[in-house]
Amino acid sequence: MVVIKLAFLTLVLAGFFGLFVFGPFYTHVELQLGVLFIVGMGSVWRTSGRETWRLIKFCLPFILTLLGFGILFHATHFLGREDWLQDSLIKVLIFPSSLIFLKLLLTFVTYLDILRLPIATARRVDLITFKAALSKGGRIMERFKWYLDTYQELTGQRTRGWVLRKYACLIIALYLYLYEEIENSRLVMENRMYILSQRTDRAP
Amino acid sequence: MRILEGTYPLKDRRLSLTVSQNLEFGETPTWLHLTGVNGLGKTSFIEKILIPALKDQKVPFLYLGQDFRTQLYTLKALLAVSGKDGVRNNIPGLLSQWVHQNHHARVFILDEFDKYPDHTRHIFKISRDFIRTYVAVSHLDKPMQPGAPFDARTLEFREISGEGPLLQVGIEESTPW
């Protein structure tokens, strides 16, 4: 059953990318806007408005840069092309909707699904640890950013170098956190599996 | 460091904090104890009112949060990026490096940090020469203080009313603890 479920989710994902990202509806701006809206609503329903907004905020720097270059290239008729604005608009819509859609689909994959997968136990442990780390990492990022904004070393100036330092700190902090969390989660899980195997061996 | 009297609605925390009089610190060495039962917004006051005010007034500060174990990852990262050997250091060593590179700070905020008494003593020892005001949240019967010459002052958080969508909390200075 779980294999069918995961196969179905993979098909839905492939269908989404096949139709809207690489497929026939790629150039339809109005449709892409609708897709973003529907995917956003789906995310609000499955997670929360706050989580959805957090994802959109995560995309904002990329989106704004893309839009900025689109407007600039369009105004200067860069490389003789007249479709810069249309092209940037499509990408600005597709990027967040793909990300939110992927996150949305992942919410349908539960720990129980992974446990029931017909794969080796070691691979199952890897998948569970990976899912736990992803989920914890997402939540902790905001708090890390908040703390970094209180450090005088990173808030003295708003130069590019300072911003890069802050993001370097964020990545290192996240790496250290995930490293320890993964190790801890793995230890807990291995311990539980060990106890379970001991009990199973003792059972009549 | 100045916090103006007035009401500060914090809708995302379902709180409305009312500061009953202007609060000014920094002239004399002060240890300011924030007190009150859980859930009345002491941490929210620090994170949503005090720290933004310090940033606006350009008062250099240091902050050790309630979830210090989480913050520690960012401190390790910060020291690593600053070229210090923060990742491998023990906690007192790491705190020393961080505090020493911030000797221009004048305010030190410690949110329930005295749950680590040794680290708190260490913090007072390495920072008392340049810090003018300590702000501390503590649930200990006898909160840890930096001692003389720091004057103890207390800011008390009291529930005024639980009616309406926001919990109304009054903040006022009480007689020194």
Coordinates of C-alpha atoms in Angstrom, one line a residue:
Chain A
M1 CA 0.0 0.0 0.0
V2 CA 2.7 2.4 1.0
V3 CA 4.6 1.7 -2.3
I4 CA 1.4 2.6 -4.2
K5 CA 1.0 5.8 -2.2
L6 CA 4.6 6.9 -2.7
A7 CA 4.4 6.0 -6.4
F8 CA 1.2 8.1 -6.7
L9 CA 2.9 11.1 -5.0
T10 CA 5.9 10.7 -7.4
L11 CA 3.5 10.7 -10.3
V12 CA 1.7 13.8 -9.1
L13 CA 5.1 15.5 -8.7
A14 CA 6.2 14.5 -12.1
G15 CA 2.9 15.6 -13.5
F16 CA 3.2 19.1 -11.9
F17 CA 6.7 19.6 -13.2
G18 CA 5.8 18.0 -16.6
L19 CA 2.8 20.4 -17.1
F20 CA 3.8 23.7 -15.4
V21 CA 7.6 23.8 -15.1
F22 CA 8.9 22.1 -18.2
G23 CA 5.7 21.5 -20.1
P24 CA 3.0 23.1 -22.2
F25 CA 1.7 25.5 -19.6
Y26 CA 5.0 27.0 -18.8
T27 CA 4.4 30.3 -20.7
H28 CA 0.9 30.9 -19.4
V29 CA 1.4 33.7 -16.8
E30 CA -2.2 33.8 -15.7
L31 CA -2.3 30.1 -15.2
Q32 CA 1.0 30.1 -13.3
L33 CA -0.5 32.8 -11.0
G34 CA -3.5 30.6 -10.4
V35 CA -1.2 27.6 -9.7
L36 CA 0.8 29.6 -7.1
F37 CA -2.5 30.7 -5.5
I38 CA -3.9 27.1 -5.3
V39 CA -0.6 25.7 -4.1
G40 CA -0.3 28.4 -1.5
M41 CA -3.8 27.7 -0.2
G42 CA -3.0 24.0 -0.1
S43 CA 0.1 24.8 2.0
V44 CA -2.0 26.9 4.4
W45 CA -4.4 24.0 4.7
R46 CA -1.7 21.4 5.3
T47 CA 0.7 23.4 7.3
S48 CA -0.2 27.0 8.3
G49 CA -0.3 30.5 7.0
R50 CA 2.9 31.3 8.9
E51 CA 4.8 28.4 7.5
T52 CA 3.6 29.3 3.9
W53 CA 4.7 32.9 4.4
R54 CA 8.0 31.7 5.7
L55 CA 8.6 29.7 2.5
I56 CA 7.6 32.7 0.4
K57 CA 9.9 35.0 2.4
F58 CA 12.7 32.4 1.8
C59 CA 12.2 32.8 -2.0
L60 CA 11.9 36.7 -1.9
P61 CA 15.5 37.6 -2.4
F62 CA 15.8 35.4 -5.4
I63 CA 12.4 36.5 -6.8
L64 CA 13.2 40.2 -6.4
T65 CA 16.6 39.9 -8.0
L66 CA 15.1 38.0 -10.9
L67 CA 12.4 40.6 -11.3
G68 CA 14.9 43.4 -11.0
F69 CA 17.1 42.0 -13.8
G70 CA 14.0 41.2 -15.9
I71 CA 12.9 44.9 -15.7
L72 CA 16.4 46.1 -16.4
F73 CA 16.9 43.8 -19.4
H74 CA 13.5 44.6 -20.7
A75 CA 14.0 48.4 -20.5
T76 CA 17.4 48.1 -22.3
H77 CA 16.2 45.5 -24.8
F78 CA 19.2 43.4 -23.8
L79 CA 20.4 41.0 -26.5
G80 CA 17.6 42.3 -28.7
R81 CA 15.0 40.3 -26.9
E82 CA 11.5 41.8 -26.1
D83 CA 10.3 39.1 -23.7
W84 CA 12.5 39.6 -20.7
L85 CA 9.7 40.8 -18.5
Q86 CA 7.3 38.0 -19.5
D87 CA 10.1 35.5 -18.9
S88 CA 11.1 36.8 -15.5
L89 CA 7.4 36.9 -14.4
I90 CA 7.0 33.3 -15.3
K91 CA 10.1 32.3 -13.3
V92 CA 9.1 34.5 -10.4
L93 CA 5.8 32.6 -10.2
I94 CA 7.2 29.1 -10.9
F95 CA 10.0 29.1 -8.4
P96 CA 7.9 29.6 -5.2
S97 CA 5.0 27.4 -6.5
S98 CA 7.4 24.5 -7.2
L99 CA 9.1 24.8 -3.8
I100 CA 5.7 25.1 -1.9
F101 CA 4.3 22.2 -4.0
L102 CA 7.3 20.0 -3.2
K103 CA 7.0 20.8 0.6
L104 CA 3.2 20.2 0.3
L105 CA 3.7 16.7 -1.2
L106 CA 6.3 15.9 1.5
T107 CA 3.8 16.5 4.2
F108 CA 1.9 13.5 2.9
V109 CA 4.9 11.2 3.5
T110 CA 4.8 10.1 7.2
Y111 CA 7.3 8.3 9.4
L112 CA 5.0 5.3 9.3
D113 CA 5.2 5.3 5.5
I114 CA 9.0 5.1 5.7
L115 CA 8.8 2.4 8.3
R116 CA 6.6 0.3 6.1
L117 CA 8.8 0.7 3.0
P118 CA 10.1 -2.7 1.8
I119 CA 13.8 -1.6 2.0
A120 CA 16.7 -2.5 4.2
T121 CA 16.5 -1.3 7.9
A122 CA 19.6 0.8 7.5
R123 CA 18.2 2.7 4.6
R124 CA 14.9 3.2 6.6
V125 CA 16.9 4.7 9.4
D126 CA 18.7 7.0 7.0
L127 CA 15.3 8.2 5.5
I128 CA 13.8 8.7 8.9
T129 CA 16.8 10.7 10.2
F130 CA 16.8 12.7 7.0
K131 CA 13.1 13.6 7.3
A132 CA 13.5 14.5 11.0
A133 CA 16.5 16.7 10.3
L134 CA 14.8 18.5 7.5
S135 CA 11.8 19.2 9.7
K136 CA 13.8 20.4 12.6
G137 CA 16.2 22.4 10.4
G138 CA 13.3 24.4 8.9
R139 CA 11.9 25.4 12.3
I140 CA 15.2 26.4 13.8
M141 CA 16.4 28.7 11.0
E142 CA 14.2 31.6 12.1
R143 CA 15.5 31.4 15.6
F144 CA 19.1 31.3 14.4
K145 CA 18.5 34.3 12.2
W146 CA 16.9 36.1 15.2
Y147 CA 20.0 35.5 17.4
L148 CA 22.4 36.5 14.6
D149 CA 20.6 39.8 14.4
T150 CA 21.4 40.5 18.0
Y151 CA 25.2 40.1 17.5
Q152 CA 26.9 43.5 17.2
E153 CA 29.6 41.8 15.1
L154 CA 27.0 41.2 12.4
T155 CA 24.8 44.2 12.7
G156 CA 27.3 47.1 12.7
Q157 CA 27.2 47.7 9.0
R158 CA 24.9 46.8 6.1
T159 CA 27.7 46.2 3.6
R160 CA 27.7 43.1 1.3
G161 CA 30.6 41.6 3.3
W162 CA 28.6 41.9 6.5
V163 CA 25.5 40.2 5.0
L164 CA 27.7 37.4 3.6
R165 CA 29.2 36.9 7.1
K166 CA 25.8 36.7 8.6
Y167 CA 24.7 34.1 6.1
A168 CA 27.9 32.1 6.5
C169 CA 27.1 32.1 10.3
L170 CA 23.6 30.9 9.6
I171 CA 24.8 28.0 7.4
I172 CA 27.5 26.9 9.9
A173 CA 25.1 27.1 12.8
L174 CA 22.5 25.0 10.8
Y175 CA 25.2 22.5 9.9
L176 CA 26.4 22.1 13.5
Y177 CA 22.8 21.8 14.7
L178 CA 21.8 19.2 12.1
Y179 CA 25.0 17.3 12.7
E180 CA 24.3 17.0 16.4
E181 CA 20.6 16.4 15.9
I182 CA 21.1 13.7 13.3
E183 CA 23.6 12.0 15.6
N184 CA 21.2 12.2 18.6
S185 CA 18.2 11.0 16.6
R186 CA 20.2 8.1 15.2
L187 CA 21.4 7.1 18.7
V188 CA 17.9 7.2 20.1
M189 CA 16.5 5.2 17.2
E190 CA 19.3 2.6 17.3
N191 CA 18.8 2.2 21.0
R192 CA 15.1 1.6 20.5
M193 CA 15.7 -0.9 17.8
Y194 CA 18.2 -2.7 20.0
I195 CA 15.7 -2.9 22.9
L196 CA 13.0 -4.1 20.5
S197 CA 15.3 -6.8 19.0
Q198 CA 16.2 -8.0 22.6
R199 CA 12.5 -8.3 23.5
T200 CA 11.7 -10.1 20.2
D201 CA 14.5 -12.6 20.9
R202 CA 13.2 -13.2 24.4
A203 CA 9.6 -13.7 23.3
P204 CA 8.4 -17.4 23.4
Chain B
M1 CA 18.9 52.9 27.6
R2 CA 15.4 54.3 27.7
I3 CA 12.0 52.6 27.5
L4 CA 9.1 55.0 27.2
E5 CA 6.0 54.5 29.2
G6 CA 3.0 53.4 27.3
T7 CA 1.2 50.3 26.1
Y8 CA 2.9 47.8 23.8
P9 CA 0.5 45.3 22.1
L10 CA 2.2 42.1 21.1
K11 CA -0.5 40.4 19.1
D12 CA 1.5 37.4 18.1
R13 CA 2.2 36.6 21.7
R14 CA -1.4 37.5 22.7
L15 CA -0.1 40.1 25.2
S16 CA -0.4 43.7 25.8
L17 CA 2.4 45.1 28.0
T18 CA 1.9 48.4 29.8
V19 CA 5.0 50.2 31.1
S20 CA 3.7 52.5 33.8
Q21 CA 6.6 55.0 33.8
N22 CA 9.6 55.9 31.7
L23 CA 12.5 53.6 32.4
E24 CA 16.0 54.9 32.2
F25 CA 19.2 53.0 32.9
G26 CA 22.9 53.4 32.3
E27 CA 23.9 56.3 34.5
T28 CA 24.8 54.2 37.5
P29 CA 25.7 50.5 37.4
T30 CA 22.5 48.6 37.6
W31 CA 21.3 45.0 37.9
L32 CA 17.7 45.0 36.7
H33 CA 15.7 42.0 37.8
L34 CA 12.6 41.2 35.7
T35 CA 10.2 39.3 37.9
G36 CA 6.7 37.9 37.6
V37 CA 5.0 34.5 37.1
N38 CA 5.4 32.5 33.9
G39 CA 3.5 33.6 30.8
L40 CA 3.4 37.3 31.6
G41 CA 5.8 38.3 28.8
K42 CA 9.2 38.8 30.4
T43 CA 11.0 37.2 27.4
S44 CA 8.6 39.0 25.0
F45 CA 9.4 42.3 26.7
I46 CA 13.1 41.6 26.2
E47 CA 12.8 40.4 22.6
K48 CA 10.1 42.7 21.3
I49 CA 10.6 45.9 23.3
L50 CA 13.9 46.1 25.0
I51 CA 16.2 44.8 22.2
P52 CA 14.5 46.8 19.5
A53 CA 14.9 49.9 21.7
L54 CA 18.6 49.2 22.3
K55 CA 19.1 48.8 18.6
D56 CA 17.2 52.1 17.9
Q57 CA 19.2 53.9 20.5
K58 CA 22.4 52.3 19.2
V59 CA 23.3 51.0 22.7
P60 CA 25.7 48.0 22.2
F61 CA 24.4 45.0 24.1
L62 CA 24.9 41.3 24.6
Y63 CA 22.0 38.8 25.0
L64 CA 22.0 35.3 26.2
G65 CA 18.5 33.8 25.6
Q66 CA 16.4 31.4 27.5
D67 CA 17.1 28.7 24.9
F68 CA 20.8 29.1 25.3
R69 CA 21.5 25.6 24.0
T70 CA 20.0 26.7 20.7
Q71 CA 21.8 30.0 20.7
L72 CA 25.1 28.2 21.3
Y73 CA 25.1 27.0 17.7
T74 CA 25.1 30.5 16.5
L75 CA 27.8 31.6 18.9
K76 CA 30.0 28.8 17.7
A77 CA 29.4 29.8 14.1
L78 CA 30.0 33.4 14.9
L79 CA 33.4 32.7 16.5
A80 CA 34.3 30.3 13.7
V81 CA 33.6 33.1 11.1
S82 CA 35.5 35.6 13.3
G83 CA 38.6 33.3 13.0
K84 CA 38.3 32.1 16.7
D85 CA 38.5 28.5 17.7
G86 CA 34.9 28.6 19.0
V87 CA 33.7 25.2 17.8
R88 CA 36.1 23.1 19.8
N89 CA 36.1 25.3 22.9
N90 CA 34.3 24.5 26.0
I91 CA 31.4 26.8 27.0
P92 CA 33.3 29.1 29.4
G93 CA 36.1 29.5 26.8
L94 CA 33.6 30.2 24.1
L95 CA 31.7 32.8 26.3
S96 CA 35.0 34.5 27.2
Q97 CA 35.9 34.8 23.5
W98 CA 32.5 36.2 22.6
V99 CA 32.4 38.7 25.6
H100 CA 36.0 39.9 25.0
Q101 CA 35.3 40.7 21.4
N102 CA 32.3 42.8 22.6
H103 CA 34.0 44.9 25.3
H104 CA 32.2 48.0 23.9
A105 CA 28.9 46.5 25.0
R106 CA 27.1 48.4 27.9
V107 CA 24.1 46.2 28.5
F108 CA 24.0 42.5 29.2
I109 CA 20.7 40.7 29.0
L110 CA 20.5 37.3 30.7
D111 CA 17.2 35.5 30.3
E112 CA 17.0 32.7 32.9
F113 CA 20.7 32.2 32.4
D114 CA 21.3 31.5 36.1
K115 CA 20.1 28.0 35.6
Y116 CA 23.8 27.7 34.7
P117 CA 25.3 29.1 37.9
D118 CA 28.9 28.5 37.0
H119 CA 28.5 30.1 33.6
T120 CA 26.6 33.1 35.2
R121 CA 29.4 33.7 37.7
H122 CA 31.9 33.5 34.8
I123 CA 29.9 36.0 32.8
F124 CA 29.8 38.5 35.7
K125 CA 33.5 38.1 36.2
I126 CA 34.5 38.8 32.6
S127 CA 32.1 41.5 31.8
R128 CA 31.5 43.6 35.0
D129 CA 34.4 46.0 34.1
F130 CA 32.6 47.4 31.1
I131 CA 28.9 46.5 31.5
R132 CA 26.8 49.3 33.0
T133 CA 23.4 47.5 33.1
Y134 CA 22.6 43.8 33.6
V135 CA 19.0 42.8 32.8
A136 CA 18.1 39.5 34.2
V137 CA 15.2 37.2 34.2
S138 CA 15.5 34.6 37.0
H139 CA 13.2 32.2 38.7
L140 CA 15.6 31.4 41.5
D141 CA 14.6 32.2 45.1
K142 CA 17.8 34.2 45.3
P143 CA 18.7 35.4 41.8
M144 CA 22.4 35.6 41.1
Q145 CA 23.7 39.2 41.1
P146 CA 26.9 40.8 40.0
G147 CA 27.3 42.5 43.4
A148 CA 28.7 45.9 44.2
P149 CA 28.8 48.5 42.7
F150 CA 25.6 47.4 40.8
D151 CA 22.4 48.7 42.3
A152 CA 19.6 46.1 42.3
R153 CA 16.3 47.3 40.8
T154 CA 13.2 45.2 40.1
L155 CA 10.8 45.4 37.3
E156 CA 7.6 43.5 38.2
F157 CA 5.2 42.0 35.7
R158 CA 1.6 41.7 36.9
E159 CA -1.5 40.6 35.2
I160 CA -4.0 43.5 35.1
S161 CA -6.8 41.7 33.3
G162 CA -7.4 38.6 31.3
E163 CA -10.4 40.0 29.4
G164 CA -10.3 40.6 25.7
P165 CA -8.2 38.8 23.1
L166 CA -4.9 40.0 24.7
L167 CA -3.7 39.4 28.2
Q168 CA -3.2 42.8 29.8
V169 CA 0.1 43.0 31.8
G170 CA 1.4 45.9 33.8
I171 CA 5.1 46.5 34.2
E172 CA 6.3 48.7 37.0
E173 CA 9.4 49.2 39.1
S174 CA 9.0 47.9 42.6
T175 CA 11.1 48.4 45.7
P176 CA 14.6 46.8 45.3
W177 CA 14.6 43.1 45.8

